[in-house]
PDB file of C-alpha atoms in Angstrom:
ATOM      1  CA  UNK A   1     -36.057 -37.022  -4.487  1.00 44.00           C
ATOM      2  CA  UNK A   2     -33.860 -35.571  -6.904  1.00 44.00           C
ATOM      3  CA  UNK A   3     -30.244 -33.953  -8.171  1.00 42.00           C
ATOM      4  CA  UNK A   4     -28.362 -33.650  -4.909  1.00 42.00           C
ATOM      5  CA  UNK A   5     -30.355 -34.570  -2.531  1.00 47.00           C
ATOM      6  CA  UNK A   6     -33.509 -36.464  -0.990  1.00 79.00           C
ATOM      7  CA  UNK A   7     -35.953 -33.006  -0.722  1.00 85.00           C
ATOM      8  CA  UNK A   8     -38.760 -32.710   1.881  1.00 89.00           C
ATOM      9  CA  UNK A   9     -42.014 -31.317   0.477  1.00 91.00           C
ATOM     10  CA  UNK A  10     -44.304 -30.066   4.194  1.00 91.00           C
ATOM     11  CA  UNK A  11     -47.503 -29.588   3.041  1.00 89.00           C
ATOM     12  CA  UNK A  12     -49.816 -27.266   5.478  1.00 88.00           C
ATOM     13  CA  UNK A  13     -52.831 -25.559   5.277  1.00 89.00           C
ATOM     14  CA  UNK A  14     -53.373 -23.609   7.659  1.00 90.00           C
ATOM     15  CA  UNK A  15     -51.808 -20.412   9.053  1.00 91.00           C
ATOM     16  CA  UNK A  16     -49.216 -22.734  11.176  1.00 90.00           C
ATOM     17  CA  UNK A  17     -47.437 -23.178   7.373  1.00 90.00           C
ATOM     18  CA  UNK A  18     -45.725 -19.758   7.663  1.00 92.00           C
ATOM     19  CA  UNK A  19     -44.089 -20.496  11.423  1.00 92.00           C
ATOM     20  CA  UNK A  20     -42.785 -24.327  10.056  1.00 91.00           C
ATOM     21  CA  UNK A  21     -40.976 -22.376   6.985  1.00 91.00           C
ATOM     22  CA  UNK A  22     -39.443 -19.690   9.880  1.00 92.00           C
ATOM     23  CA  UNK A  23     -38.555 -22.864  12.486  1.00 93.00           C
ATOM     24  CA  UNK A  24     -37.416 -25.352   9.128  1.00 92.00           C
ATOM     25  CA  UNK A  25     -35.389 -21.843   8.950  1.00 93.00           C
ATOM     26  CA  UNK A  26     -33.807 -21.919  11.287  1.00 93.00           C
ATOM     27  CA  UNK A  27     -32.470 -25.272  12.333  1.00 94.00           C
ATOM     28  CA  UNK A  28     -30.929 -24.864   8.322  1.00 91.00           C
ATOM     29  CA  UNK A  29     -33.250 -27.484   6.264  1.00 91.00           C
ATOM     30  CA  UNK A  30     -34.034 -24.311   4.597  1.00 90.00           C
ATOM     31  CA  UNK A  31     -32.333 -26.123   1.057  1.00 85.00           C
ATOM     32  CA  UNK A  32     -34.147 -29.102   2.118  1.00 90.00           C
ATOM     33  CA  UNK A  33     -37.571 -28.631   3.351  1.00 91.00           C
ATOM     34  CA  UNK A  34     -39.869 -27.549   1.570  1.00 91.00           C
ATOM     35  CA  UNK A  35     -42.706 -25.448   2.647  1.00 91.00           C
ATOM     36  CA  UNK A  36     -45.655 -25.462   0.941  1.00 89.00           C
ATOM     37  CA  UNK A  37     -49.566 -24.449   2.559  1.00 92.00           C
ATOM     38  CA  UNK A  38     -52.024 -25.923   0.155  1.00 86.00           C
ATOM     39  CA  UNK A  39     -55.323 -27.872   0.397  1.00 87.00           C
ATOM     40  CA  UNK A  40     -55.052 -31.812  -0.517  1.00 87.00           C
ATOM     41  CA  UNK A  41     -56.477 -31.479  -3.179  1.00 87.00           C
ATOM     42  CA  UNK A  42     -54.262 -29.075  -3.785  1.00 88.00           C
ATOM     43  CA  UNK A  43     -51.551 -29.731  -4.418  1.00 88.00           C
ATOM     44  CA  UNK A  44     -48.690 -29.767  -6.708  1.00 90.00           C
ATOM     45  CA  UNK A  45     -45.825 -31.400  -8.212  1.00 88.00           C
ATOM     46  CA  UNK A  46     -43.170 -31.937 -10.324  1.00 89.00           C
ATOM     47  CA  UNK A  47     -42.881 -35.018  -9.648  1.00 90.00           C
ATOM     48  CA  UNK A  48     -44.250 -38.891  -6.883  1.00 92.00           C
ATOM     49  CA  UNK A  49     -43.015 -39.309  -3.502  1.00 91.00           C
ATOM     50  CA  UNK A  50     -41.312 -41.737  -2.382  1.00 92.00           C
ATOM     51  CA  UNK A  51     -42.509 -41.634   0.948  1.00 92.00           C
ATOM     52  CA  UNK A  52     -45.348 -40.316   2.915  1.00 94.00           C
ATOM     53  CA  UNK A  53     -45.228 -39.466   6.151  1.00 93.00           C
ATOM     54  CA  UNK A  54     -48.542 -38.562   8.158  1.00 92.00           C
ATOM     55  CA  UNK A  55     -49.651 -37.389  12.013  1.00 90.00           C
ATOM     56  CA  UNK A  56     -53.367 -37.421  10.824  1.00 90.00           C
ATOM     57  CA  UNK A  57     -54.812 -39.516  13.217  1.00 88.00           C
ATOM     58  CA  UNK A  58     -57.509 -37.690  15.941  1.00 81.00           C
ATOM     59  CA  UNK A  59     -59.051 -38.177  19.448  1.00 78.00           C
ATOM     60  CA  UNK A  60     -60.495 -41.576  19.316  1.00 77.00           C
ATOM     61  CA  UNK A  61     -58.265 -42.245  15.700  1.00 82.00           C
ATOM     62  CA  UNK A  62     -60.625 -41.111  13.073  1.00 78.00           C
ATOM     63  CA  UNK A  63     -62.587 -37.991  14.954  1.00 76.00           C
ATOM     64  CA  UNK A  64     -61.044 -35.327  12.889  1.00 71.00           C
ATOM     65  CA  UNK A  65     -61.709 -37.485   9.287  1.00 73.00           C
ATOM     66  CA  UNK A  66     -58.156 -36.927   7.932  1.00 85.00           C
ATOM     67  CA  UNK A  67     -57.511 -40.535   7.007  1.00 87.00           C
ATOM     68  CA  UNK A  68     -59.639 -39.491   3.727  1.00 87.00           C
ATOM     69  CA  UNK A  69     -57.218 -36.591   2.652  1.00 89.00           C
ATOM     70  CA  UNK A  70     -54.058 -38.974   3.331  1.00 91.00           C
ATOM     71  CA  UNK A  71     -56.124 -42.175   0.885  1.00 92.00           C
ATOM     72  CA  UNK A  72     -56.359 -38.911  -0.861  1.00 91.00           C
ATOM     73  CA  UNK A  73     -52.041 -37.999  -1.156  1.00 92.00           C
ATOM     74  CA  UNK A  74     -51.303 -42.007  -1.049  1.00 93.00           C
ATOM     75  CA  UNK A  75     -53.421 -42.331  -4.165  1.00 92.00           C
ATOM     76  CA  UNK A  76     -52.532 -38.892  -6.051  1.00 93.00           C
ATOM     77  CA  UNK A  77     -48.342 -39.122  -5.343  1.00 91.00           C
ATOM     78  CA  UNK A  78     -46.787 -42.196  -3.836  1.00 93.00           C
ATOM     79  CA  UNK A  79     -44.131 -43.837  -6.246  1.00 93.00           C
ATOM     80  CA  UNK A  80     -45.512 -47.332  -6.958  1.00 93.00           C
ATOM     81  CA  UNK A  81     -43.910 -49.041  -4.170  1.00 91.00           C
ATOM     82  CA  UNK A  82     -43.721 -45.975  -1.647  1.00 92.00           C
ATOM     83  CA  UNK A  83     -44.157 -46.289   1.553  1.00 93.00           C
ATOM     84  CA  UNK A  84     -46.891 -44.501   4.637  1.00 94.00           C
ATOM     85  CA  UNK A  85     -45.685 -43.509   7.187  1.00 95.00           C
ATOM     86  CA  UNK A  86     -47.206 -44.653   9.883  1.00 95.00           C
ATOM     87  CA  UNK A  87     -48.195 -47.727   8.806  1.00 95.00           C
ATOM     88  CA  UNK A  88     -50.672 -50.307  10.062  1.00 96.00           C
ATOM     89  CA  UNK A  89     -53.757 -49.152  12.705  1.00 94.00           C
ATOM     90  CA  UNK A  90     -54.851 -51.181  15.042  1.00 94.00           C
ATOM     91  CA  UNK A  91     -57.814 -49.464  17.331  1.00 94.00           C
ATOM     92  CA  UNK A  92     -58.575 -51.033  20.414  1.00 95.00           C
ATOM     93  CA  UNK A  93     -62.218 -50.998  22.769  1.00 93.00           C
ATOM     94  CA  UNK A  94     -61.973 -52.329  27.065  1.00 94.00           C
ATOM     95  CA  UNK A  95     -64.129 -52.672  29.704  1.00 94.00           C
ATOM     96  CA  UNK A  96     -63.359 -49.469  32.205  1.00 94.00           C
ATOM     97  CA  UNK A  97     -64.892 -48.667  35.905  1.00 93.00           C
ATOM     98  CA  UNK A  98     -64.023 -46.056  37.784  1.00 90.00           C
ATOM     99  CA  UNK A  99     -66.284 -45.041  40.740  1.00 88.00           C
ATOM    100  CA  UNK A 100     -64.404 -42.022  41.916  1.00 88.00           C
ATOM    101  CA  UNK A 101     -65.692 -40.528  37.937  1.00 85.00           C
ATOM    102  CA  UNK A 102     -69.034 -41.295  38.574  1.00 85.00           C
ATOM    103  CA  UNK A 103     -68.782 -40.298  41.462  1.00 84.00           C
ATOM    104  CA  UNK A 104     -67.864 -36.901  40.789  1.00 83.00           C
ATOM    105  CA  UNK A 105     -70.019 -35.932  37.585  1.00 80.00           C
ATOM    106  CA  UNK A 106     -73.139 -38.252  37.629  1.00 80.00           C
ATOM    107  CA  UNK A 107     -74.269 -39.527  41.269  1.00 79.00           C
ATOM    108  CA  UNK A 108     -72.567 -35.997  42.296  1.00 82.00           C
ATOM    109  CA  UNK A 109     -76.009 -34.266  41.006  1.00 79.00           C
ATOM    110  CA  UNK A 110     -78.489 -36.718  43.425  1.00 80.00           C
ATOM    111  CA  UNK A 111     -76.774 -35.798  46.469  1.00 82.00           C
ATOM    112  CA  UNK A 112     -77.913 -32.624  46.629  1.00 84.00           C
ATOM    113  CA  UNK A 113     -75.319 -30.431  46.483  1.00 81.00           C
ATOM    114  CA  UNK A 114     -75.358 -26.944  48.365  1.00 89.00           C
ATOM    115  CA  UNK A 115     -79.204 -28.650  49.329  1.00 87.00           C
ATOM    116  CA  UNK A 116     -80.271 -28.111  46.373  1.00 87.00           C
ATOM    117  CA  UNK A 117     -82.152 -30.664  44.656  1.00 85.00           C
ATOM    118  CA  UNK A 118     -79.905 -31.131  41.500  1.00 83.00           C
ATOM    119  CA  UNK A 119     -81.278 -34.589  39.981  1.00 80.00           C
ATOM    120  CA  UNK A 120     -83.025 -33.661  37.154  1.00 80.00           C
ATOM    121  CA  UNK A 121     -78.851 -33.384  35.599  1.00 78.00           C
ATOM    122  CA  UNK A 122     -78.745 -36.549  35.829  1.00 75.00           C
ATOM    123  CA  UNK A 123     -81.325 -37.402  33.396  1.00 72.00           C
ATOM    124  CA  UNK A 124     -79.758 -34.639  31.205  1.00 70.00           C
ATOM    125  CA  UNK A 125     -76.114 -36.447  31.789  1.00 66.00           C
ATOM    126  CA  UNK A 126     -77.230 -39.752  29.698  1.00 63.00           C
ATOM    127  CA  UNK A 127     -79.940 -37.774  27.313  1.00 59.00           C
ATOM    128  CA  UNK A 128     -78.886 -36.059  23.869  1.00 57.00           C
ATOM    129  CA  UNK A 129     -78.332 -32.962  24.987  1.00 55.00           C
ATOM    130  CA  UNK A 130     -75.371 -31.510  22.997  1.00 59.00           C
ATOM    131  CA  UNK A 131     -74.073 -29.430  25.641  1.00 59.00           C
ATOM    132  CA  UNK A 132     -72.842 -33.139  27.073  1.00 59.00           C
ATOM    133  CA  UNK A 133     -69.282 -33.848  26.251  1.00 57.00           C
ATOM    134  CA  UNK A 134     -69.928 -37.442  25.009  1.00 61.00           C
ATOM    135  CA  UNK A 135     -67.807 -39.797  24.325  1.00 72.00           C
ATOM    136  CA  UNK A 136     -65.177 -38.287  26.987  1.00 78.00           C
ATOM    137  CA  UNK A 137     -61.695 -37.899  26.400  1.00 80.00           C
ATOM    138  CA  UNK A 138     -59.157 -37.611  29.095  1.00 82.00           C
ATOM    139  CA  UNK A 139     -55.599 -39.403  30.194  1.00 85.00           C
ATOM    140  CA  UNK A 140     -57.074 -42.533  31.682  1.00 90.00           C
ATOM    141  CA  UNK A 141     -55.102 -44.251  34.052  1.00 91.00           C
ATOM    142  CA  UNK A 142     -55.196 -48.250  33.213  1.00 93.00           C
ATOM    143  CA  UNK A 143     -55.619 -48.766  36.986  1.00 93.00           C
ATOM    144  CA  UNK A 144     -59.500 -48.782  36.051  1.00 92.00           C
ATOM    145  CA  UNK A 145     -59.375 -51.794  32.437  1.00 93.00           C
ATOM    146  CA  UNK A 146     -61.031 -53.882  32.484  1.00 92.00           C
ATOM    147  CA  UNK A 147     -61.914 -57.282  30.404  1.00 89.00           C
ATOM    148  CA  UNK A 148     -59.870 -57.445  27.736  1.00 91.00           C
ATOM    149  CA  UNK A 149     -59.431 -55.600  25.571  1.00 93.00           C
ATOM    150  CA  UNK A 150     -61.796 -55.641  21.576  1.00 94.00           C
ATOM    151  CA  UNK A 151     -59.979 -55.374  18.297  1.00 94.00           C
ATOM    152  CA  UNK A 152     -62.520 -53.004  16.798  1.00 93.00           C
ATOM    153  CA  UNK A 153     -60.024 -52.899  13.266  1.00 91.00           C
ATOM    154  CA  UNK A 154     -56.755 -52.997  12.018  1.00 93.00           C
ATOM    155  CA  UNK A 155     -56.002 -51.412   8.531  1.00 93.00           C
ATOM    156  CA  UNK A 156     -52.639 -51.684   6.421  1.00 94.00           C
ATOM    157  CA  UNK A 157     -52.778 -47.982   5.194  1.00 93.00           C
ATOM    158  CA  UNK A 158     -50.330 -48.161   1.692  1.00 92.00           C
ATOM    159  CA  UNK A 159     -53.672 -50.353   0.572  1.00 91.00           C
ATOM    160  CA  UNK A 160     -57.271 -50.341   2.564  1.00 88.00           C
ATOM    161  CA  UNK A 161     -59.649 -48.480   0.539  1.00 87.00           C
ATOM    162  CA  UNK A 162     -62.816 -46.650   2.199  1.00 80.00           C
ATOM    163  CA  UNK A 163     -65.985 -44.991   0.221  1.00 75.00           C
ATOM    164  CA  UNK A 164     -69.004 -42.790   1.428  1.00 72.00           C
ATOM    165  CA  UNK A 165     -71.044 -46.476   1.455  1.00 72.00           C
ATOM    166  CA  UNK A 166     -67.308 -47.814   3.918  1.00 76.00           C
ATOM    167  CA  UNK A 167     -68.736 -49.248   6.726  1.00 79.00           C
ATOM    168  CA  UNK A 168     -66.589 -50.695  10.306  1.00 78.00           C
ATOM    169  CA  UNK A 169     -68.712 -53.801  12.392  1.00 81.00           C
ATOM    170  CA  UNK A 170     -67.350 -55.587  14.776  1.00 81.00           C
ATOM    171  CA  UNK A 171     -69.409 -57.366  17.070  1.00 85.00           C
ATOM    172  CA  UNK A 172     -68.296 -58.568  20.443  1.00 85.00           C
ATOM    173  CA  UNK A 173     -68.141 -60.173  24.095  1.00 86.00           C
ATOM    174  CA  UNK A 174     -66.654 -59.035  26.898  1.00 88.00           C
ATOM    175  CA  UNK A 175     -66.730 -61.015  30.321  1.00 87.00           C
ATOM    176  CA  UNK A 176     -66.561 -58.517  32.964  1.00 87.00           C
ATOM    177  CA  UNK A 177     -66.443 -60.423  36.638  1.00 81.00           C
ATOM    178  CA  UNK A 178     -66.936 -58.800  39.801  1.00 83.00           C
ATOM    179  CA  UNK A 179     -66.424 -55.390  38.856  1.00 87.00           C
ATOM    180  CA  UNK A 180     -68.693 -52.245  37.851  1.00 89.00           C
ATOM    181  CA  UNK A 181     -68.166 -50.731  34.011  1.00 89.00           C
ATOM    182  CA  UNK A 182     -68.746 -47.523  33.970  1.00 88.00           C
ATOM    183  CA  UNK A 183     -67.829 -46.955  30.310  1.00 87.00           C
ATOM    184  CA  UNK A 184     -65.801 -48.067  27.357  1.00 90.00           C
ATOM    185  CA  UNK A 185     -62.620 -46.731  27.284  1.00 92.00           C
ATOM    186  CA  UNK A 186     -61.050 -46.659  22.648  1.00 93.00           C
ATOM    187  CA  UNK A 187     -57.166 -46.858  21.919  1.00 93.00           C
ATOM    188  CA  UNK A 188     -55.525 -47.184  19.009  1.00 93.00           C
ATOM    189  CA  UNK A 189     -51.564 -48.070  18.033  1.00 94.00           C
ATOM    190  CA  UNK A 190     -50.229 -46.655  14.596  1.00 94.00           C
ATOM    191  CA  UNK A 191     -47.006 -48.590  12.879  1.00 95.00           C
ATOM    192  CA  UNK A 192     -44.250 -47.953  11.520  1.00 96.00           C
ATOM    193  CA  UNK A 193     -42.505 -50.746   9.473  1.00 92.00           C
ATOM    194  CA  UNK A 194     -38.811 -51.387   8.936  1.00 91.00           C
ATOM    195  CA  UNK A 195     -36.310 -53.904   8.264  1.00 90.00           C
ATOM    196  CA  UNK A 196     -34.489 -52.678  11.342  1.00 93.00           C
ATOM    197  CA  UNK A 197     -38.105 -53.887  13.646  1.00 93.00           C
ATOM    198  CA  UNK A 198     -41.055 -51.802  13.771  1.00 93.00           C
ATOM    199  CA  UNK A 199     -42.220 -48.780  16.313  1.00 94.00           C
ATOM    200  CA  UNK A 200     -45.446 -48.869  17.926  1.00 94.00           C
ATOM    201  CA  UNK A 201     -46.920 -44.801  18.642  1.00 93.00           C
ATOM    202  CA  UNK A 202     -49.920 -45.922  20.937  1.00 93.00           C
ATOM    203  CA  UNK A 203     -52.750 -44.404  22.959  1.00 92.00           C
ATOM    204  CA  UNK A 204     -53.229 -47.111  25.394  1.00 94.00           C
ATOM    205  CA  UNK A 205     -53.893 -45.635  28.442  1.00 92.00           C
ATOM    206  CA  UNK A 206     -50.196 -47.538  30.404  1.00 90.00           C
ATOM    207  CA  UNK A 207     -48.103 -45.116  27.847  1.00 87.00           C
ATOM    208  CA  UNK A 208     -48.061 -42.335  29.786  1.00 82.00           C
ATOM    209  CA  UNK A 209     -50.159 -38.862  28.492  1.00 79.00           C
ATOM    210  CA  UNK A 210     -49.655 -38.042  25.035  1.00 81.00           C
ATOM    211  CA  UNK A 211     -51.746 -35.625  23.396  1.00 80.00           C
ATOM    212  CA  UNK A 212     -54.190 -37.773  22.216  1.00 85.00           C
ATOM    213  CA  UNK A 213     -55.820 -39.528  25.737  1.00 80.00           C
ATOM    214  CA  UNK A 214     -58.237 -42.334  25.608  1.00 74.00           C
TER     215      UNK A 214
END
């Protein structure tokens, strides 16, 4: 904040900063939103801020490795008592059954497609080949969920501390009667806390199509 009202700093390290600046101007916010093209560790501001809003989450929540950048900005630029949005994170896993996917992507290679014995591909699928896309990202229907969800981790981004040696260890046992489990499905929720009621952004399969998938 400052004289004349609230001010927003938009931090973007990529060439998209120029596009964001044009979008800001097109919508009449050039005097309110200041786009800065720089990295998180090179950012310079005249004062600390009241709030940090960041879409740092990647597929499986952590794959884009941007959480460390957010926590750096929090510790360097957030005022005492300031707000981080989203504030809370929850990472889940649950057994998943998809006979159709398994048939089309694994069992397929044992059917001698077009009369060619392709069975060695089955071993490749479960080997260490760099070309095999594991984990598999997609929009998986909730009908395949089996057993019960298991909470792997839960963090408060206003206080959590991570170091190079930080590890998440989560033991689980999930009974799945009468269903074949073909894999484990992971998703995450993030929560925006607010006095009038929290808002949850979920990537659970039942949440429908969204950017992160599962």
